[in-house]
Amino acid sequence: MKFMVLVLLAAGMVLASANLTAPATGIPVQGSRAALTILDSFDLGALGASVYCVGVGYDGTNLWVSNNRSVGGLGTNQFMIITLTSPHTLVTSVDQCGTSSWGVIDMAYDAASSRVFTGRYDSTNIDYYSASTYVKQGSFVGHSGGNYAIACNGMDFYVAGGFAGTNMYKGTWNGVSGSTLTWSTWSTACPNNGQIGAAYDAAWPCIWLSTASGTGVLGQLGMDGTLITTYALTPEVSNGGGCEMAPFSGQSQLWQLAQTDPNDTVYCWDVRATGLSRDTWGSIKTLF
């Protein structure tokens, strides 16, 4: 895999490779790498993908993977629509509606509106697509610093991007295509500068944050923006890609793209058996 980090370095941009950071003061360490079990995985090369995949999303039925062929001069950027359950098969491929270079990096699904929202490398716009027809319906202006990692809870959006810092930003969309959101700093506790994927987990609730720093760090942020804990997903994931929540055996779990050799891989991580329930974490947090 020609990692995204190499392209950024060639362009004169530096992707930070920070060490794992400790959880925020007053929040106990939740667990270790051993607590995250791989529930499922599949090789994207076996489905005909290029080596330039980055984002993974969900539409209520199938998984989406951004196959960013343009960066390698292999054609237009596409979404690969892939069945959620094993054996994972390709349903169809659809264009990303004119994105260039690395195109779509991360995606966020909103069940209420039946839309898939996309964070892009080549634009600060956030586009949205019909989850059922795959047709682009509109776009609105995202954060000026970039929207590489994107998560949503209804009309509330959480983004980070540009590989320029450890902040994450929150904005509320008014539902109007072409509108400009007002963004505020929601968190300053992201694990490192490599934020490349985010997913809103309603069961905790929390935001999972995938990084492409070469360290395999997965962060977990509480909905107040504090860092609950971090996980090291190596050796399976050193450079992460996009991530999204989607079902596995009836439970909502975290699906993450890994930028790996010789082909990119999608993993499903068990985030329901982490040893500390949402209610327990909330009770402990109030003690500090």
PDB file of C-alpha atoms in Angstrom:
ATOM      1  CA  MET A   1       0.000   0.000   0.000  1.00  0.00           C
ATOM      2  CA  LYS A   2       1.361   3.414  -0.941  1.00  0.00           C
ATOM      3  CA  PHE A   3       0.283   5.021   2.280  1.00  0.00           C
ATOM      4  CA  MET A   4      -1.331   8.403   2.332  1.00  0.00           C
ATOM      5  CA  VAL A   5       1.472   9.555   4.618  1.00  0.00           C
ATOM      6  CA  LEU A   6       3.982   9.127   1.781  1.00  0.00           C
ATOM      7  CA  VAL A   7       1.959  11.343  -0.527  1.00  0.00           C
ATOM      8  CA  LEU A   8       1.730  14.019   2.133  1.00  0.00           C
ATOM      9  CA  LEU A   9       5.447  13.920   2.794  1.00  0.00           C
ATOM     10  CA  ALA A  10       6.177  14.174  -0.915  1.00  0.00           C
ATOM     11  CA  ALA A  11       4.003  17.276  -1.019  1.00  0.00           C
ATOM     12  CA  GLY A  12       5.995  18.847   1.801  1.00  0.00           C
ATOM     13  CA  MET A  13       3.426  18.154   4.513  1.00  0.00           C
ATOM     14  CA  VAL A  14       4.387  16.377   7.729  1.00  0.00           C
ATOM     15  CA  LEU A  15       2.125  13.767   9.259  1.00  0.00           C
ATOM     16  CA  ALA A  16       2.816  13.658  12.986  1.00  0.00           C
ATOM     17  CA  SER A  17       3.755  10.305  14.479  1.00  0.00           C
ATOM     18  CA  ALA A  18       3.063  10.853  18.160  1.00  0.00           C
ATOM     19  CA  ASN A  19       3.300   8.241  20.883  1.00  0.00           C
ATOM     20  CA  LEU A  20       0.207   6.933  22.601  1.00  0.00           C
ATOM     21  CA  THR A  21      -1.164   9.512  25.000  1.00  0.00           C
ATOM     22  CA  ALA A  22      -2.581   8.746  28.417  1.00  0.00           C
ATOM     23  CA  PRO A  23      -6.305   9.097  29.100  1.00  0.00           C
ATOM     24  CA  ALA A  24      -7.463  12.479  30.334  1.00  0.00           C
ATOM     25  CA  THR A  25      -6.858  13.249  34.015  1.00  0.00           C
ATOM     26  CA  GLY A  26      -9.525  11.758  36.242  1.00  0.00           C
ATOM     27  CA  ILE A  27     -10.723   9.121  33.768  1.00  0.00           C
ATOM     28  CA  PRO A  28      -9.334   5.652  34.525  1.00  0.00           C
ATOM     29  CA  VAL A  29      -7.673   3.546  31.849  1.00  0.00           C
ATOM     30  CA  GLN A  30     -10.411   1.389  30.399  1.00  0.00           C
ATOM     31  CA  GLY A  31      -8.478  -1.575  29.117  1.00  0.00           C
ATOM     32  CA  SER A  32      -5.688  -2.885  26.953  1.00  0.00           C
ATOM     33  CA  ARG A  33      -5.135  -4.023  23.388  1.00  0.00           C
ATOM     34  CA  ALA A  34      -6.234  -7.529  24.412  1.00  0.00           C
ATOM     35  CA  ALA A  35      -9.746  -6.228  25.099  1.00  0.00           C
ATOM     36  CA  LEU A  36     -10.374  -5.527  21.404  1.00  0.00           C
ATOM     37  CA  THR A  37     -11.079  -8.745  19.527  1.00  0.00           C
ATOM     38  CA  ILE A  38     -11.213  -9.032  15.731  1.00  0.00           C
ATOM     39  CA  LEU A  39     -14.713 -10.236  14.863  1.00  0.00           C
ATOM     40  CA  ASP A  40     -14.353 -10.162  11.076  1.00  0.00           C
ATOM     41  CA  SER A  41     -11.993  -9.013   8.332  1.00  0.00           C
ATOM     42  CA  PHE A  42     -11.704  -9.117   4.559  1.00  0.00           C
ATOM     43  CA  ASP A  43      -9.104  -8.335   1.900  1.00  0.00           C
ATOM     44  CA  LEU A  44     -10.149  -5.534  -0.460  1.00  0.00           C
ATOM     45  CA  GLY A  45      -7.727  -6.650  -3.160  1.00  0.00           C
ATOM     46  CA  ALA A  46      -9.706  -9.870  -3.472  1.00  0.00           C
ATOM     47  CA  LEU A  47     -12.719  -7.736  -4.444  1.00  0.00           C
ATOM     48  CA  GLY A  48     -10.813  -5.900  -7.169  1.00  0.00           C
ATOM     49  CA  ALA A  49      -9.904  -2.771  -5.216  1.00  0.00           C
ATOM     50  CA  SER A  50      -6.835  -0.688  -5.959  1.00  0.00           C
ATOM     51  CA  VAL A  51      -4.153  -0.166  -3.307  1.00  0.00           C
ATOM     52  CA  TYR A  52      -5.522   3.352  -2.687  1.00  0.00           C
ATOM     53  CA  CYS A  53      -8.516   2.623  -0.448  1.00  0.00           C
ATOM     54  CA  VAL A  54      -8.975   4.813   2.632  1.00  0.00           C
ATOM     55  CA  GLY A  55     -12.548   5.266   3.853  1.00  0.00           C
ATOM     56  CA  VAL A  56     -15.152   2.813   5.100  1.00  0.00           C
ATOM     57  CA  GLY A  57     -18.831   3.612   5.659  1.00  0.00           C
ATOM     58  CA  TYR A  58     -22.242   2.007   6.124  1.00  0.00           C
ATOM     59  CA  ASP A  59     -25.670   2.683   4.598  1.00  0.00           C
ATOM     60  CA  GLY A  60     -27.966   0.636   6.819  1.00  0.00           C
ATOM     61  CA  THR A  61     -27.511  -2.451   4.629  1.00  0.00           C
ATOM     62  CA  ASN A  62     -24.052  -2.583   3.050  1.00  0.00           C
ATOM     63  CA  LEU A  63     -20.543  -1.291   3.694  1.00  0.00           C
ATOM     64  CA  TRP A  64     -19.009   1.442   1.515  1.00  0.00           C
ATOM     65  CA  VAL A  65     -15.271   1.659   0.763  1.00  0.00           C
ATOM     66  CA  SER A  66     -13.648   4.638  -0.972  1.00  0.00           C
ATOM     67  CA  ASN A  67     -11.487   3.244  -3.777  1.00  0.00           C
ATOM     68  CA  ASN A  68      -9.419   6.333  -4.609  1.00  0.00           C
ATOM     69  CA  ARG A  69      -7.942   5.202  -7.905  1.00  0.00           C
ATOM     70  CA  SER A  70      -7.271   8.749  -9.123  1.00  0.00           C
ATOM     71  CA  VAL A  71      -4.215   9.201  -6.910  1.00  0.00           C
ATOM     72  CA  GLY A  72      -2.536   6.300  -8.701  1.00  0.00           C
ATOM     73  CA  GLY A  73      -3.679   7.353 -12.174  1.00  0.00           C
ATOM     74  CA  LEU A  74      -5.945   4.296 -12.399  1.00  0.00           C
ATOM     75  CA  GLY A  75      -9.244   6.003 -13.211  1.00  0.00           C
ATOM     76  CA  THR A  76     -12.003   7.873 -11.426  1.00  0.00           C
ATOM     77  CA  ASN A  77     -12.514   7.580  -7.682  1.00  0.00           C
ATOM     78  CA  GLN A  78     -15.309   5.213  -6.718  1.00  0.00           C
ATOM     79  CA  PHE A  79     -17.315   3.855  -3.822  1.00  0.00           C
ATOM     80  CA  MET A  80     -17.284   0.079  -3.613  1.00  0.00           C
ATOM     81  CA  ILE A  81     -20.586  -1.174  -2.161  1.00  0.00           C
ATOM     82  CA  ILE A  82     -19.856  -4.422  -0.304  1.00  0.00           C
ATOM     83  CA  THR A  83     -22.137  -6.836   1.531  1.00  0.00           C
ATOM     84  CA  LEU A  84     -21.967  -6.500   5.314  1.00  0.00           C
ATOM     85  CA  THR A  85     -21.968 -10.206   6.134  1.00  0.00           C
ATOM     86  CA  SER A  86     -19.383 -12.821   5.225  1.00  0.00           C
ATOM     87  CA  PRO A  87     -18.544 -13.862   2.585  1.00  0.00           C
ATOM     88  CA  HIS A  88     -18.201 -10.188   1.674  1.00  0.00           C
ATOM     89  CA  THR A  89     -18.966  -9.630  -2.004  1.00  0.00           C
ATOM     90  CA  LEU A  90     -19.008  -6.585  -4.263  1.00  0.00           C
ATOM     91  CA  VAL A  91     -22.558  -5.355  -4.937  1.00  0.00           C
ATOM     92  CA  THR A  92     -21.603  -2.510  -7.278  1.00  0.00           C
ATOM     93  CA  SER A  93     -19.203   0.408  -7.708  1.00  0.00           C
ATOM     94  CA  VAL A  94     -20.347   4.014  -8.152  1.00  0.00           C
ATOM     95  CA  ASP A  95     -18.435   7.214  -8.872  1.00  0.00           C
ATOM     96  CA  GLN A  96     -17.535   9.695  -6.130  1.00  0.00           C
ATOM     97  CA  CYS A  97     -18.943  12.514  -8.283  1.00  0.00           C
ATOM     98  CA  GLY A  98     -15.721  14.145  -9.410  1.00  0.00           C
ATOM     99  CA  THR A  99     -13.432  13.890  -6.384  1.00  0.00           C
ATOM    100  CA  SER A 100      -9.717  13.928  -7.183  1.00  0.00           C
ATOM    101  CA  SER A 101      -6.479  12.693  -5.635  1.00  0.00           C
ATOM    102  CA  TRP A 102      -7.316  10.828  -2.381  1.00  0.00           C
ATOM    103  CA  GLY A 103     -10.966  11.860  -2.696  1.00  0.00           C
ATOM    104  CA  VAL A 104     -13.229  10.591   0.085  1.00  0.00           C
ATOM    105  CA  ILE A 105     -11.328   9.675   3.244  1.00  0.00           C
ATOM    106  CA  ASP A 106     -14.064   8.970   5.788  1.00  0.00           C
ATOM    107  CA  MET A 107     -17.853   8.562   5.916  1.00  0.00           C
ATOM    108  CA  ALA A 108     -20.672   8.964   8.434  1.00  0.00           C
ATOM    109  CA  TYR A 109     -24.144   7.403   8.220  1.00  0.00           C
ATOM    110  CA  ASP A 110     -27.327   9.037   9.515  1.00  0.00           C
ATOM    111  CA  ALA A 111     -30.176   6.524   9.708  1.00  0.00           C
ATOM    112  CA  ALA A 112     -32.878   9.162  10.279  1.00  0.00           C
ATOM    113  CA  SER A 113     -32.232  10.892   6.945  1.00  0.00           C
ATOM    114  CA  SER A 114     -30.913   7.734   5.207  1.00  0.00           C
ATOM    115  CA  ARG A 115     -27.804   9.599   4.082  1.00  0.00           C
ATOM    116  CA  VAL A 116     -24.081   8.908   3.918  1.00  0.00           C
ATOM    117  CA  PHE A 117     -21.912  11.986   4.572  1.00  0.00           C
ATOM    118  CA  THR A 118     -18.319  12.160   3.324  1.00  0.00           C
ATOM    119  CA  GLY A 119     -15.124  13.858   4.476  1.00  0.00           C
ATOM    120  CA  ARG A 120     -12.738  14.642   1.613  1.00  0.00           C
ATOM    121  CA  TYR A 121      -9.026  15.145   1.049  1.00  0.00           C
ATOM    122  CA  ASP A 122      -9.499  17.425  -1.975  1.00  0.00           C
ATOM    123  CA  SER A 123     -12.167  19.773  -0.580  1.00  0.00           C
ATOM    124  CA  THR A 124     -13.462  21.184   2.693  1.00  0.00           C
ATOM    125  CA  ASN A 125     -17.030  20.511   1.534  1.00  0.00           C
ATOM    126  CA  ILE A 126     -18.997  17.706   3.163  1.00  0.00           C
ATOM    127  CA  ASP A 127     -21.010  15.870   0.501  1.00  0.00           C
ATOM    128  CA  TYR A 128     -24.006  13.684   1.210  1.00  0.00           C
ATOM    129  CA  TYR A 129     -25.443  10.753  -0.725  1.00  0.00           C
ATOM    130  CA  SER A 130     -28.659   8.770  -0.663  1.00  0.00           C
ATOM    131  CA  ALA A 131     -27.962   5.582   1.283  1.00  0.00           C
ATOM    132  CA  SER A 132     -30.298   3.602  -0.976  1.00  0.00           C
ATOM    133  CA  THR A 133     -29.663   4.972  -4.480  1.00  0.00           C
ATOM    134  CA  TYR A 134     -26.011   6.099  -3.981  1.00  0.00           C
ATOM    135  CA  VAL A 135     -26.868   9.413  -5.692  1.00  0.00           C
ATOM    136  CA  LYS A 136     -25.191  12.593  -4.456  1.00  0.00           C
ATOM    137  CA  GLN A 137     -27.906  14.862  -3.025  1.00  0.00           C
ATOM    138  CA  GLY A 138     -25.928  17.948  -2.023  1.00  0.00           C
ATOM    139  CA  SER A 139     -23.087  19.359   0.045  1.00  0.00           C
ATOM    140  CA  PHE A 140     -22.326  21.972   2.676  1.00  0.00           C
ATOM    141  CA  VAL A 141     -19.196  23.778   3.832  1.00  0.00           C
ATOM    142  CA  GLY A 142     -17.191  21.849   6.413  1.00  0.00           C
ATOM    143  CA  HIS A 143     -14.400  23.000   8.708  1.00  0.00           C
ATOM    144  CA  SER A 144     -11.722  25.099   7.007  1.00  0.00           C
ATOM    145  CA  GLY A 145      -8.962  22.949   8.521  1.00  0.00           C
ATOM    146  CA  GLY A 146     -10.239  19.809   6.832  1.00  0.00           C
ATOM    147  CA  ASN A 147     -12.758  17.047   7.431  1.00  0.00           C
ATOM    148  CA  TYR A 148     -10.643  13.914   7.041  1.00  0.00           C
ATOM    149  CA  ALA A 149     -12.330  12.250  10.026  1.00  0.00           C
ATOM    150  CA  ILE A 150     -16.103  12.733  10.200  1.00  0.00           C
ATOM    151  CA  ALA A 151     -18.799  11.441  12.556  1.00  0.00           C
ATOM    152  CA  CYS A 152     -22.397  12.522  13.008  1.00  0.00           C
ATOM    153  CA  ASN A 153     -25.147  12.227  15.590  1.00  0.00           C
ATOM    154  CA  GLY A 154     -28.205  13.462  13.749  1.00  0.00           C
ATOM    155  CA  MET A 155     -27.457  17.017  12.620  1.00  0.00           C
ATOM    156  CA  ASP A 156     -24.407  17.354  14.901  1.00  0.00           C
ATOM    157  CA  PHE A 157     -21.109  16.766  13.081  1.00  0.00           C
ATOM    158  CA  TYR A 158     -17.686  16.057  14.587  1.00  0.00           C
ATOM    159  CA  VAL A 159     -14.663  16.519  12.318  1.00  0.00           C
ATOM    160  CA  ALA A 160     -10.877  16.587  12.369  1.00  0.00           C
ATOM    161  CA  GLY A 161      -8.517  16.955   9.467  1.00  0.00           C
ATOM    162  CA  GLY A 162      -5.462  18.316   7.803  1.00  0.00           C
ATOM    163  CA  PHE A 163      -3.103  16.292  10.014  1.00  0.00           C
ATOM    164  CA  ALA A 164      -2.286  19.605  11.680  1.00  0.00           C
ATOM    165  CA  GLY A 165      -3.226  19.205  15.344  1.00  0.00           C
ATOM    166  CA  THR A 166      -5.020  17.263  18.048  1.00  0.00           C
ATOM    167  CA  ASN A 167      -8.304  19.179  17.961  1.00  0.00           C
ATOM    168  CA  MET A 168     -11.727  17.965  16.888  1.00  0.00           C
ATOM    169  CA  TYR A 169     -14.517  20.367  15.957  1.00  0.00           C
ATOM    170  CA  LYS A 170     -18.300  20.284  16.270  1.00  0.00           C
ATOM    171  CA  GLY A 171     -20.893  21.967  14.080  1.00  0.00           C
ATOM    172  CA  THR A 172     -24.667  21.647  13.691  1.00  0.00           C
ATOM    173  CA  TRP A 173     -26.064  21.504  10.162  1.00  0.00           C
ATOM    174  CA  ASN A 174     -29.349  23.246   9.320  1.00  0.00           C
ATOM    175  CA  GLY A 175     -30.236  20.694   6.644  1.00  0.00           C
ATOM    176  CA  VAL A 176     -29.749  23.152   3.758  1.00  0.00           C
ATOM    177  CA  SER A 177     -27.416  22.257   0.890  1.00  0.00           C
ATOM    178  CA  GLY A 178     -24.763  24.919   0.333  1.00  0.00           C
ATOM    179  CA  SER A 179     -24.917  26.263   3.879  1.00  0.00           C
ATOM    180  CA  THR A 180     -21.868  27.086   6.001  1.00  0.00           C
ATOM    181  CA  LEU A 181     -21.654  25.606   9.486  1.00  0.00           C
ATOM    182  CA  THR A 182     -20.414  27.453  12.545  1.00  0.00           C
ATOM    183  CA  TRP A 183     -17.723  25.306  14.149  1.00  0.00           C
ATOM    184  CA  SER A 184     -16.480  25.254  17.731  1.00  0.00           C
ATOM    185  CA  THR A 185     -13.564  23.372  19.269  1.00  0.00           C
ATOM    186  CA  TRP A 186     -15.133  20.251  20.760  1.00  0.00           C
ATOM    187  CA  SER A 187     -11.999  18.392  21.882  1.00  0.00           C
ATOM    188  CA  THR A 188      -8.298  19.123  22.287  1.00  0.00           C
ATOM    189  CA  ALA A 189      -7.536  15.555  23.410  1.00  0.00           C
ATOM    190  CA  CYS A 190      -7.192  13.595  20.160  1.00  0.00           C
ATOM    191  CA  PRO A 191      -4.416  10.973  20.517  1.00  0.00           C
ATOM    192  CA  ASN A 192      -2.178  12.468  17.805  1.00  0.00           C
ATOM    193  CA  ASN A 193      -2.183  14.504  14.607  1.00  0.00           C
ATOM    194  CA  GLY A 194      -3.102  11.583  12.358  1.00  0.00           C
ATOM    195  CA  GLN A 195      -6.899  11.648  12.653  1.00  0.00           C
ATOM    196  CA  ILE A 196      -8.291   9.960   9.556  1.00  0.00           C
ATOM    197  CA  GLY A 197     -11.542   8.304  10.646  1.00  0.00           C
ATOM    198  CA  ALA A 198     -14.256   8.902  13.235  1.00  0.00           C
ATOM    199  CA  ALA A 199     -17.416   7.055  14.249  1.00  0.00           C
ATOM    200  CA  TYR A 200     -20.226   7.988  16.637  1.00  0.00           C
ATOM    201  CA  ASP A 201     -21.082   5.056  18.906  1.00  0.00           C
ATOM    202  CA  ALA A 202     -24.561   5.596  20.375  1.00  0.00           C
ATOM    203  CA  ALA A 203     -24.247   2.646  22.765  1.00  0.00           C
ATOM    204  CA  TRP A 204     -21.596   4.296  24.951  1.00  0.00           C
ATOM    205  CA  PRO A 205     -22.028   7.091  23.728  1.00  0.00           C
ATOM    206  CA  CYS A 206     -18.566   8.065  22.453  1.00  0.00           C
ATOM    207  CA  ILE A 207     -16.521   8.914  19.372  1.00  0.00           C
ATOM    208  CA  TRP A 208     -13.999   6.351  18.108  1.00  0.00           C
ATOM    209  CA  LEU A 209     -11.037   7.963  16.345  1.00  0.00           C
ATOM    210  CA  SER A 210      -8.818   6.119  13.852  1.00  0.00           C
ATOM    211  CA  THR A 211      -5.325   7.480  13.145  1.00  0.00           C
ATOM    212  CA  ALA A 212      -2.791   7.158  10.346  1.00  0.00           C
ATOM    213  CA  SER A 213       0.321   8.004  12.319  1.00  0.00           C
ATOM    214  CA  GLY A 214       2.097   4.673  11.914  1.00  0.00           C
ATOM    215  CA  THR A 215       1.463   3.841  15.565  1.00  0.00           C
ATOM    216  CA  GLY A 216      -1.820   1.969  15.214  1.00  0.00           C
ATOM    217  CA  VAL A 217      -3.566   4.201  17.741  1.00  0.00           C
ATOM    218  CA  LEU A 218      -7.340   4.031  18.165  1.00  0.00           C
ATOM    219  CA  GLY A 219      -8.742   6.725  20.432  1.00  0.00           C
ATOM    220  CA  GLN A 220     -12.001   6.778  22.369  1.00  0.00           C
ATOM    221  CA  LEU A 221     -13.428  10.203  23.216  1.00  0.00           C
ATOM    222  CA  GLY A 222     -16.307  10.837  25.599  1.00  0.00           C
ATOM    223  CA  MET A 223     -19.097  13.093  24.369  1.00  0.00           C
ATOM    224  CA  ASP A 224     -17.661  15.902  26.488  1.00  0.00           C
ATOM    225  CA  GLY A 225     -14.523  15.774  24.320  1.00  0.00           C
ATOM    226  CA  THR A 226     -12.255  14.158  26.909  1.00  0.00           C
ATOM    227  CA  LEU A 227     -10.076  11.177  26.059  1.00  0.00           C
ATOM    228  CA  ILE A 228     -11.366   7.999  27.695  1.00  0.00           C
ATOM    229  CA  THR A 229      -8.498   5.787  26.545  1.00  0.00           C
ATOM    230  CA  THR A 230      -6.397   4.657  23.599  1.00  0.00           C
ATOM    231  CA  TYR A 231      -5.776   1.247  22.041  1.00  0.00           C
ATOM    232  CA  ALA A 232      -2.779   0.053  20.041  1.00  0.00           C
ATOM    233  CA  LEU A 233      -4.094  -2.040  17.139  1.00  0.00           C
ATOM    234  CA  THR A 234      -0.732  -3.200  15.818  1.00  0.00           C
ATOM    235  CA  PRO A 235       0.269  -5.415  14.116  1.00  0.00           C
ATOM    236  CA  GLU A 236      -3.040  -5.568  12.214  1.00  0.00           C
ATOM    237  CA  VAL A 237      -3.425  -1.787  11.891  1.00  0.00           C
ATOM    238  CA  SER A 238      -0.404   0.529  11.864  1.00  0.00           C
ATOM    239  CA  ASN A 239      -1.864   3.123   9.505  1.00  0.00           C
ATOM    240  CA  GLY A 240      -5.611   3.279   9.950  1.00  0.00           C
ATOM    241  CA  GLY A 241      -8.202   4.597   7.532  1.00  0.00           C
ATOM    242  CA  GLY A 242     -11.828   5.586   7.924  1.00  0.00           C
ATOM    243  CA  CYS A 243     -14.092   3.886  10.448  1.00  0.00           C
ATOM    244  CA  GLU A 244     -17.820   3.498  11.049  1.00  0.00           C
ATOM    245  CA  MET A 245     -20.276   1.679  13.297  1.00  0.00           C
ATOM    246  CA  ALA A 246     -22.216  -1.181  11.690  1.00  0.00           C
ATOM    247  CA  PRO A 247     -23.811  -4.405  12.930  1.00  0.00           C
ATOM    248  CA  PHE A 248     -22.055  -7.702  13.537  1.00  0.00           C
ATOM    249  CA  SER A 249     -24.187 -10.563  14.889  1.00  0.00           C
ATOM    250  CA  GLY A 250     -26.865  -8.122  15.977  1.00  0.00           C
ATOM    251  CA  GLN A 251     -24.587  -5.703  17.856  1.00  0.00           C
ATOM    252  CA  SER A 252     -23.203  -2.377  16.681  1.00  0.00           C
ATOM    253  CA  GLN A 253     -19.427  -2.775  16.286  1.00  0.00           C
ATOM    254  CA  LEU A 254     -16.537  -0.722  14.912  1.00  0.00           C
ATOM    255  CA  TRP A 255     -15.468  -1.360  11.303  1.00  0.00           C
ATOM    256  CA  GLN A 256     -12.101   0.148  10.345  1.00  0.00           C
ATOM    257  CA  LEU A 257     -10.036   0.239   7.166  1.00  0.00           C
ATOM    258  CA  ALA A 258      -6.343  -0.602   7.520  1.00  0.00           C
ATOM    259  CA  GLN A 259      -3.838   0.642   4.938  1.00  0.00           C
ATOM    260  CA  THR A 260      -1.804  -2.547   4.662  1.00  0.00           C
ATOM    261  CA  ASP A 261       0.452  -4.459   2.255  1.00  0.00           C
ATOM    262  CA  PRO A 262      -0.083  -5.982  -0.205  1.00  0.00           C
ATOM    263  CA  ASN A 263      -3.794  -5.073  -0.105  1.00  0.00           C
ATOM    264  CA  ASP A 264      -5.909  -2.874   2.122  1.00  0.00           C
ATOM    265  CA  THR A 265      -8.038  -4.690   4.684  1.00  0.00           C
ATOM    266  CA  VAL A 266     -11.271  -3.978   6.559  1.00  0.00           C
ATOM    267  CA  TYR A 267     -11.460  -5.119  10.194  1.00  0.00           C
ATOM    268  CA  CYS A 268     -14.423  -5.352  12.548  1.00  0.00           C
ATOM    269  CA  TRP A 269     -13.434  -4.749  16.190  1.00  0.00           C
ATOM    270  CA  ASP A 270     -15.451  -5.845  19.212  1.00  0.00           C
ATOM    271  CA  VAL A 271     -16.089  -2.630  21.163  1.00  0.00           C
ATOM    272  CA  ARG A 272     -18.959  -4.052  23.208  1.00  0.00           C
ATOM    273  CA  ALA A 273     -16.753  -6.314  25.363  1.00  0.00           C
ATOM    274  CA  THR A 274     -14.240  -3.715  26.534  1.00  0.00           C
ATOM    275  CA  GLY A 275     -14.667  -4.507  30.232  1.00  0.00           C
ATOM    276  CA  LEU A 276     -16.201  -1.185  31.252  1.00  0.00           C
ATOM    277  CA  SER A 277     -19.817  -0.474  30.423  1.00  0.00           C
ATOM    278  CA  ARG A 278     -21.155   2.929  29.467  1.00  0.00           C
ATOM    279  CA  ASP A 279     -23.037   3.220  32.764  1.00  0.00           C
ATOM    280  CA  THR A 280     -20.025   2.163  34.841  1.00  0.00           C
ATOM    281  CA  TRP A 281     -17.768   4.653  33.074  1.00  0.00           C
ATOM    282  CA  GLY A 282     -20.264   7.445  33.695  1.00  0.00           C
ATOM    283  CA  SER A 283     -20.515   6.579  37.387  1.00  0.00           C
ATOM    284  CA  ILE A 284     -16.746   6.472  37.858  1.00  0.00           C
ATOM    285  CA  LYS A 285     -16.257   9.741  35.999  1.00  0.00           C
ATOM    286  CA  THR A 286     -18.534  11.605  38.419  1.00  0.00           C
ATOM    287  CA  LEU A 287     -16.184  10.701  41.287  1.00  0.00           C
ATOM    288  CA  PHE A 288     -13.359  12.847  39.883  1.00  0.00           C
TER     289      PHE A 288
END
